[in-house]
Amino acid sequence: MKTQPPASGPGSIEPPLSRDRVAAGERVVHFRPRSILIVLGVLVAVAAAVDFIILAHSALTLIAIALFLALALNPVVEFFQRRGLKRQWAVITVYALALILFALLVLVLIPPVVSQLANFAQAVPGYVTDLKAGKGTFGFLERRYHVVEQIQKSGKGGGQASLTGVALSGLSVAKGIASSIVGLLIIAFLTLFMLLEGPAWRQRLVSLVPRQHRGSVERIGKGVYRAVGGFVAGNLLASLLAGVIATILLLIVGVPYALPLGVFVTVIELIPYIGPFVVTVLLSAVALAKGPVPALAVFGVLLVYHLIEGHTVRPLIYGRTLKLSPLAVIVSILIGTEVAGILGALTAIPVAGAIQVVIAEVMRQRGERGAAIGDLV
């Protein structure tokens, strides 16, 4: 008959672990000071990394955009390398072709976009007058919800304050334009140097890894490059195609400001799943200005196009290059959007693909170790 050990109290001394207690099924967990310090160090490192990302958000955004462009252009660079060009000359050739294409797009798109924006600015007073009178397509907003009165109430203030607000708004717009130009120049130079020095940097980083782990690191690097590069290039092509189709559709239906809306579609379509939904709803609402029939036509065509695209182009991008399930795609987009907004939504799927490559390599190594132990047994 086994006797129960005495209950521990304030003055009792816990007896040392014995074979009888181990045999009784008791489990005692010991935490070494070294393990505790390692956990604390990891937590501090994660907190420091989050603070760094928050502080350097603007710079990291430019670097991320340049990295995506470099990944999109690198397959073309490798194509010229396979044709006998050295890396630097292949980069210069691709970069020059990209600049020429960008300049042609600017020359073709910017004048019509500016003209349509100017026409829109001139048409705004008429829209406001119709809205105040409860007329036009969106007149129901005033008739039912009194939108104009609500805006006037929220915008009441002194004349001097209004003038100051206008001046500050003008300065903010000028500052935004200057920042955008500087950002574009920085992205252009970063993309160039990433294309030129990318392989050298990869070799330097791999050389820092111990020899016994270099094979795994190289396999992970190649897998991440294929996943991210394939996604970026494919997503850009799909977004450009969607922008062209949306522009042509709006021109056929007669919706005003088709070119600016087409550029907007190209940018928004970069966000998988969410972008097509936003584009379909927004363009259908804009087409209401021409009447219900054009709106239904825009909605129907975009819906059919996105259904076809969702079963052909997008699965080709996400399936073959990333091998991600739709659930993983949606979850990664939601988390990325919550963490970093639009940039997070754009980078969520490539990051998820990179994580999946790392997990696959870890599982492969575990399988090899298990097979080796089985052979020994």
Coordinates of C-alpha atoms in Angstrom, one line a residue:
M1 CA 0.0 0.0 0.0
K2 CA 1.5 3.3 -1.1
T3 CA 1.4 6.3 1.3
Q4 CA 0.7 9.8 0.1
P5 CA 3.5 12.2 0.4
P6 CA 3.0 14.9 3.0
A7 CA 1.4 18.1 1.6
S8 CA 3.9 20.9 1.1
G9 CA 3.4 24.0 3.3
P10 CA 5.2 27.2 4.0
G11 CA 7.7 25.5 6.2
S12 CA 8.0 22.2 4.4
I13 CA 11.0 21.3 2.2
E14 CA 10.3 19.7 -1.1
P15 CA 12.1 16.4 -1.2
P16 CA 14.5 15.7 -4.0
L17 CA 13.2 13.8 -7.1
S18 CA 13.4 10.1 -6.5
R19 CA 12.9 7.0 -8.7
D20 CA 9.6 6.2 -6.9
R21 CA 8.2 9.6 -7.8
V22 CA 9.3 9.2 -11.4
A23 CA 7.7 5.7 -11.5
A24 CA 4.5 7.2 -10.1
G25 CA 4.2 9.3 -13.3
E26 CA 5.1 12.7 -11.9
R27 CA 6.8 15.1 -14.4
V28 CA 9.1 17.9 -13.3
V29 CA 10.0 20.5 -15.8
H30 CA 13.3 22.3 -15.3
F31 CA 14.0 25.7 -17.0
R32 CA 17.7 26.4 -17.5
P33 CA 18.8 30.0 -17.1
R34 CA 20.3 29.8 -20.5
S35 CA 17.0 28.8 -22.1
I36 CA 15.2 31.6 -20.3
L37 CA 17.8 34.1 -21.5
I38 CA 17.5 32.9 -25.1
V39 CA 13.7 33.3 -25.0
L40 CA 14.0 36.8 -23.6
G41 CA 16.6 37.7 -26.2
V42 CA 14.3 36.5 -29.0
L43 CA 11.4 38.6 -27.6
V44 CA 13.6 41.7 -27.3
A45 CA 14.9 41.1 -30.9
V46 CA 11.3 40.8 -32.3
A47 CA 10.3 44.0 -30.4
A48 CA 13.3 45.8 -31.8
A49 CA 12.6 44.6 -35.3
V50 CA 9.0 45.8 -35.1
D51 CA 10.1 49.2 -33.8
F52 CA 12.7 49.5 -36.6
I53 CA 10.0 48.7 -39.2
I54 CA 7.7 51.3 -37.8
L55 CA 10.4 54.0 -37.7
A56 CA 11.8 53.1 -41.2
H57 CA 8.5 52.5 -42.8
S58 CA 9.0 55.0 -45.6
A59 CA 12.5 53.8 -46.5
L60 CA 11.5 50.2 -46.3
T61 CA 8.5 50.9 -48.6
L62 CA 10.9 52.3 -51.3
I63 CA 13.2 49.3 -50.9
A64 CA 10.3 46.8 -51.2
I65 CA 9.0 48.5 -54.4
A66 CA 12.5 48.5 -55.9
L67 CA 13.0 44.8 -54.9
F68 CA 9.8 43.8 -56.6
L69 CA 10.7 45.7 -59.8
A70 CA 14.2 44.0 -59.7
L71 CA 12.6 40.6 -59.3
A72 CA 10.2 41.3 -62.2
L73 CA 13.1 42.5 -64.5
N74 CA 15.6 39.8 -63.5
P75 CA 14.2 37.0 -65.7
V76 CA 14.6 39.3 -68.7
V77 CA 18.2 40.0 -67.6
E78 CA 18.9 36.3 -67.3
F79 CA 17.3 35.8 -70.8
F80 CA 20.0 38.1 -72.3
Q81 CA 22.7 36.5 -70.2
R82 CA 21.8 33.1 -71.8
R83 CA 22.2 34.8 -75.2
G84 CA 25.9 35.6 -74.4
L85 CA 25.7 39.0 -72.8
K86 CA 27.6 39.7 -69.6
R87 CA 25.5 40.5 -66.5
Q88 CA 26.3 44.3 -66.5
W89 CA 25.5 44.7 -70.2
A90 CA 22.3 42.6 -69.9
V91 CA 21.2 44.8 -67.0
I92 CA 21.9 48.0 -68.9
T93 CA 20.0 46.7 -71.9
V94 CA 17.0 45.7 -69.9
Y95 CA 17.0 48.9 -67.9
A96 CA 17.2 51.0 -71.0
L97 CA 14.3 49.1 -72.6
A98 CA 12.3 49.5 -69.4
L99 CA 13.0 53.3 -69.3
I100 CA 12.0 53.6 -73.0
L101 CA 8.8 51.7 -72.4
F102 CA 8.0 53.9 -69.3
A103 CA 8.7 57.1 -71.3
L104 CA 6.4 55.9 -74.1
L105 CA 3.7 55.1 -71.6
V106 CA 4.1 58.6 -70.0
L107 CA 4.0 60.3 -73.4
V108 CA 0.9 58.3 -74.4
L109 CA -1.0 58.3 -71.1
I110 CA -0.1 61.5 -69.3
P111 CA -1.5 64.1 -71.8
P112 CA -4.9 62.4 -72.0
V113 CA -5.0 61.8 -68.3
V114 CA -4.2 65.4 -67.5
S115 CA -6.7 66.6 -70.0
Q116 CA -9.4 64.4 -68.6
L117 CA -8.6 65.5 -65.0
A118 CA -8.8 69.1 -66.1
N119 CA -12.2 68.4 -67.7
F120 CA -13.3 66.7 -64.5
A121 CA -12.2 69.7 -62.4
Q122 CA -14.2 72.0 -64.7
A123 CA -17.2 69.7 -64.5
V124 CA -17.1 69.5 -60.7
P125 CA -19.1 72.8 -60.1
G126 CA -21.9 71.5 -62.3
Y127 CA -22.0 68.2 -60.4
V128 CA -22.1 70.1 -57.2
T129 CA -25.0 72.3 -58.5
D130 CA -27.0 69.3 -59.6
L131 CA -26.3 67.6 -56.2
K132 CA -27.5 70.6 -54.3
A133 CA -30.7 70.7 -56.4
G134 CA -31.2 67.0 -55.9
K135 CA -30.8 66.3 -59.6
G136 CA -28.7 64.0 -61.7
T137 CA -27.6 60.5 -61.0
F138 CA -26.5 61.1 -57.5
G139 CA -29.3 63.6 -56.6
F140 CA -30.9 61.0 -54.3
L141 CA -28.0 61.6 -51.9
E142 CA -29.3 65.1 -51.3
R143 CA -32.9 64.3 -51.4
R144 CA -32.7 61.4 -48.9
Y145 CA -29.6 62.0 -46.8
H146 CA -29.0 65.8 -47.1
V147 CA -25.3 65.2 -47.9
V148 CA -24.7 68.9 -48.8
E149 CA -26.0 70.2 -45.5
Q150 CA -23.9 67.7 -43.6
I151 CA -20.7 68.7 -45.4
Q152 CA -21.5 72.4 -44.9
K153 CA -22.0 71.9 -41.2
S154 CA -18.7 70.0 -40.8
G155 CA -16.8 72.6 -42.8
K156 CA -18.0 75.7 -41.0
G157 CA -15.3 78.0 -39.7
G158 CA -13.8 81.5 -39.9
G159 CA -12.7 83.0 -43.2
Q160 CA -9.1 83.3 -42.1
A161 CA -9.1 79.7 -41.0
S162 CA -10.5 78.7 -44.4
L163 CA -7.7 80.7 -46.2
T164 CA -5.1 79.1 -43.9
G165 CA -6.5 75.7 -44.6
V166 CA -6.4 76.3 -48.4
A167 CA -2.8 77.5 -48.1
L168 CA -1.8 74.5 -46.1
S169 CA -3.5 72.2 -48.5
G170 CA -1.6 73.7 -51.4
L171 CA 1.7 73.3 -49.6
S172 CA 0.8 69.7 -48.8
V173 CA 0.0 69.0 -52.4
A174 CA 3.4 70.5 -53.5
K175 CA 5.2 68.6 -50.9
G176 CA 3.5 65.4 -51.9
I177 CA 4.4 65.9 -55.6
A178 CA 8.1 66.6 -54.7
S179 CA 8.2 63.5 -52.4
S180 CA 6.7 61.4 -55.2
I181 CA 9.4 62.6 -57.7
V182 CA 12.2 62.0 -55.3
G183 CA 10.7 58.6 -54.4
L184 CA 10.6 57.6 -58.1
L185 CA 14.2 58.5 -58.6
I186 CA 15.3 56.6 -55.5
I187 CA 13.3 53.5 -56.7
A188 CA 14.9 53.8 -60.1
F189 CA 18.5 53.8 -58.7
L190 CA 17.7 51.1 -56.2
T191 CA 16.3 48.8 -58.9
L192 CA 19.4 49.4 -61.1
F193 CA 21.9 48.5 -58.3
M194 CA 19.8 45.6 -57.2
L195 CA 20.0 44.1 -60.7
L196 CA 23.7 44.8 -60.9
E197 CA 24.8 43.6 -57.5
G198 CA 22.1 41.1 -56.7
P199 CA 24.1 37.9 -57.5
A200 CA 27.2 39.2 -55.7
W201 CA 25.1 40.0 -52.5
R202 CA 23.6 36.6 -52.6
Q203 CA 27.0 34.9 -52.8
R204 CA 28.2 37.1 -49.9
L205 CA 25.2 36.1 -47.7
V206 CA 25.6 32.4 -48.6
S207 CA 29.3 32.5 -47.7
L208 CA 28.4 33.6 -44.1
V209 CA 26.5 30.4 -43.6
P210 CA 28.4 27.3 -42.3
R211 CA 29.3 24.8 -45.0
Q212 CA 27.0 22.1 -43.7
H213 CA 24.0 24.4 -44.1
R214 CA 24.9 26.1 -47.4
G215 CA 23.0 23.6 -49.6
S216 CA 19.8 24.2 -47.7
V217 CA 20.2 27.9 -47.8
E218 CA 20.9 27.9 -51.5
R219 CA 17.8 25.7 -52.2
I220 CA 15.7 28.1 -50.0
G221 CA 17.1 31.1 -51.9
K222 CA 16.3 29.6 -55.3
G223 CA 12.8 28.6 -54.2
V224 CA 12.0 32.0 -52.8
Y225 CA 13.3 33.7 -55.9
R226 CA 11.2 31.5 -58.2
A227 CA 8.1 32.0 -56.0
V228 CA 8.4 35.8 -55.6
G229 CA 9.8 36.5 -59.0
G230 CA 7.1 34.5 -60.7
F231 CA 4.4 36.1 -58.7
V232 CA 5.6 39.6 -59.3
A233 CA 6.0 39.2 -63.1
G234 CA 2.7 37.4 -63.5
N235 CA 0.8 39.8 -61.3
L236 CA 2.1 42.8 -63.1
L237 CA 1.0 41.3 -66.5
A238 CA -2.4 40.4 -65.2
S239 CA -2.9 43.9 -63.7
L240 CA -1.8 45.6 -67.0
L241 CA -4.2 43.4 -68.9
A242 CA -7.1 44.3 -66.6
G243 CA -6.3 48.0 -66.9
V244 CA -6.3 47.8 -70.7
I245 CA -9.6 45.9 -70.8
A246 CA -11.3 48.3 -68.3
T247 CA -10.1 51.3 -70.3
I248 CA -11.5 49.9 -73.6
L249 CA -14.7 48.9 -71.9
L250 CA -15.3 52.4 -70.4
L251 CA -14.5 54.0 -73.8
I252 CA -17.0 51.8 -75.6
V253 CA -19.7 52.4 -73.0
G254 CA -19.0 56.2 -73.0
V255 CA -18.0 56.6 -69.4
P256 CA -16.0 59.8 -68.9
Y257 CA -12.4 59.8 -67.7
A258 CA -11.7 56.3 -69.0
L259 CA -7.9 56.6 -69.0
P260 CA -7.4 57.8 -65.4
L261 CA -9.8 55.1 -64.3
G262 CA -7.9 52.5 -66.4
V263 CA -4.6 53.5 -64.6
F264 CA -6.5 53.2 -61.3
V265 CA -7.6 49.7 -62.2
T266 CA -4.1 48.7 -63.1
V267 CA -2.9 49.8 -59.6
I268 CA -5.8 48.3 -57.7
E269 CA -5.7 45.0 -59.6
L270 CA -2.2 44.4 -58.1
I271 CA -4.0 43.4 -54.9
P272 CA -5.2 39.8 -55.5
Y273 CA -8.9 39.0 -55.0
I274 CA -9.6 42.3 -53.2
G275 CA -8.6 44.4 -56.2
P276 CA -10.9 42.8 -58.8
F277 CA -13.9 43.1 -56.4
V278 CA -13.2 46.8 -55.7
V279 CA -12.7 47.5 -59.4
T280 CA -16.0 45.8 -60.4
V281 CA -18.1 47.6 -57.8
L282 CA -16.4 51.0 -58.3
L283 CA -16.5 51.1 -62.1
S284 CA -20.1 49.9 -62.1
A285 CA -21.0 52.8 -59.7
V286 CA -19.1 55.3 -61.9
A287 CA -21.0 54.0 -65.0
L288 CA -24.3 54.9 -63.3
A289 CA -23.6 58.5 -64.4
K290 CA -24.5 57.3 -67.9
G291 CA -27.5 55.4 -66.8
P292 CA -28.5 51.9 -65.5
V293 CA -27.9 50.1 -68.8
P294 CA -24.2 51.2 -69.1
A295 CA -23.7 50.3 -65.4
L296 CA -25.1 46.8 -65.9
A297 CA -23.0 46.4 -69.0
V298 CA -19.8 47.4 -67.2
F299 CA -20.7 45.1 -64.2
G300 CA -21.5 42.1 -66.4
V301 CA -18.4 42.4 -68.6
L302 CA -16.1 42.9 -65.6
L303 CA -17.7 40.1 -63.7
V304 CA -17.3 37.7 -66.6
Y305 CA -13.7 38.8 -67.2
H306 CA -12.7 38.4 -63.6
L307 CA -14.4 34.9 -63.5
I308 CA -12.4 33.9 -66.5
E309 CA -9.2 35.5 -65.2
G310 CA -9.7 33.9 -61.8
H311 CA -9.9 30.4 -63.3
T312 CA -7.0 30.9 -65.8
V313 CA -4.4 33.6 -65.1
R314 CA -4.6 33.8 -61.3
P315 CA -4.4 30.1 -60.7
L316 CA -1.4 29.9 -63.1
I317 CA 0.3 32.6 -61.0
Y318 CA -0.6 31.4 -57.6
G319 CA -0.6 27.7 -58.3
R320 CA 2.5 27.0 -60.3
T321 CA 4.8 29.7 -58.9
L322 CA 3.6 29.8 -55.2
K323 CA 1.5 26.6 -54.8
L324 CA -0.7 28.4 -52.2
S325 CA -4.3 27.4 -51.5
P326 CA -7.0 30.1 -51.9
L327 CA -7.5 30.1 -48.1
A328 CA -3.8 30.8 -47.5
V329 CA -3.9 33.6 -50.1
I330 CA -6.9 35.3 -48.4
V331 CA -5.5 34.9 -44.9
S332 CA -2.1 36.3 -45.9
I333 CA -3.8 39.3 -47.7
L334 CA -5.9 40.1 -44.6
I335 CA -2.9 39.9 -42.3
G336 CA -0.7 41.9 -44.6
T337 CA -3.3 44.6 -45.0
E338 CA -3.8 44.9 -41.3
V339 CA 0.0 45.1 -40.6
A340 CA 1.2 47.4 -43.5
G341 CA -1.9 48.7 -45.4
I342 CA -1.7 48.6 -49.2
L343 CA 2.0 47.6 -49.3
G344 CA 1.2 44.8 -46.9
A345 CA -1.6 43.5 -49.2
L346 CA 0.8 43.6 -52.2
T347 CA 3.6 41.8 -50.4
A348 CA 1.5 39.3 -48.4
I349 CA 1.3 36.6 -51.0
P350 CA 5.1 36.6 -52.0
V351 CA 6.0 36.6 -48.3
A352 CA 3.6 33.6 -47.7
G353 CA 5.2 31.8 -50.7
A354 CA 8.6 32.4 -49.2
I355 CA 7.6 31.1 -45.8
Q356 CA 6.1 28.0 -47.5
V357 CA 9.5 27.4 -49.3
V358 CA 11.3 27.6 -45.9
I359 CA 8.8 25.2 -44.3
A360 CA 9.1 22.7 -47.2
E361 CA 12.9 22.7 -46.9
V362 CA 12.7 22.1 -43.1
M363 CA 10.2 19.2 -43.6
R364 CA 12.5 17.8 -46.3
Q365 CA 15.5 17.8 -43.9
R366 CA 13.4 16.2 -41.2
G367 CA 12.4 13.5 -43.7
E368 CA 15.9 12.8 -44.6
R369 CA 17.0 12.6 -41.0
G370 CA 14.1 10.2 -40.3
A371 CA 15.0 8.0 -43.2
A372 CA 18.7 8.0 -42.1
I373 CA 17.7 6.9 -38.6
G374 CA 15.4 4.2 -40.0
D375 CA 18.3 2.9 -42.1
L376 CA 20.5 2.7 -39.1
V377 CA 17.9 0.8 -37.0

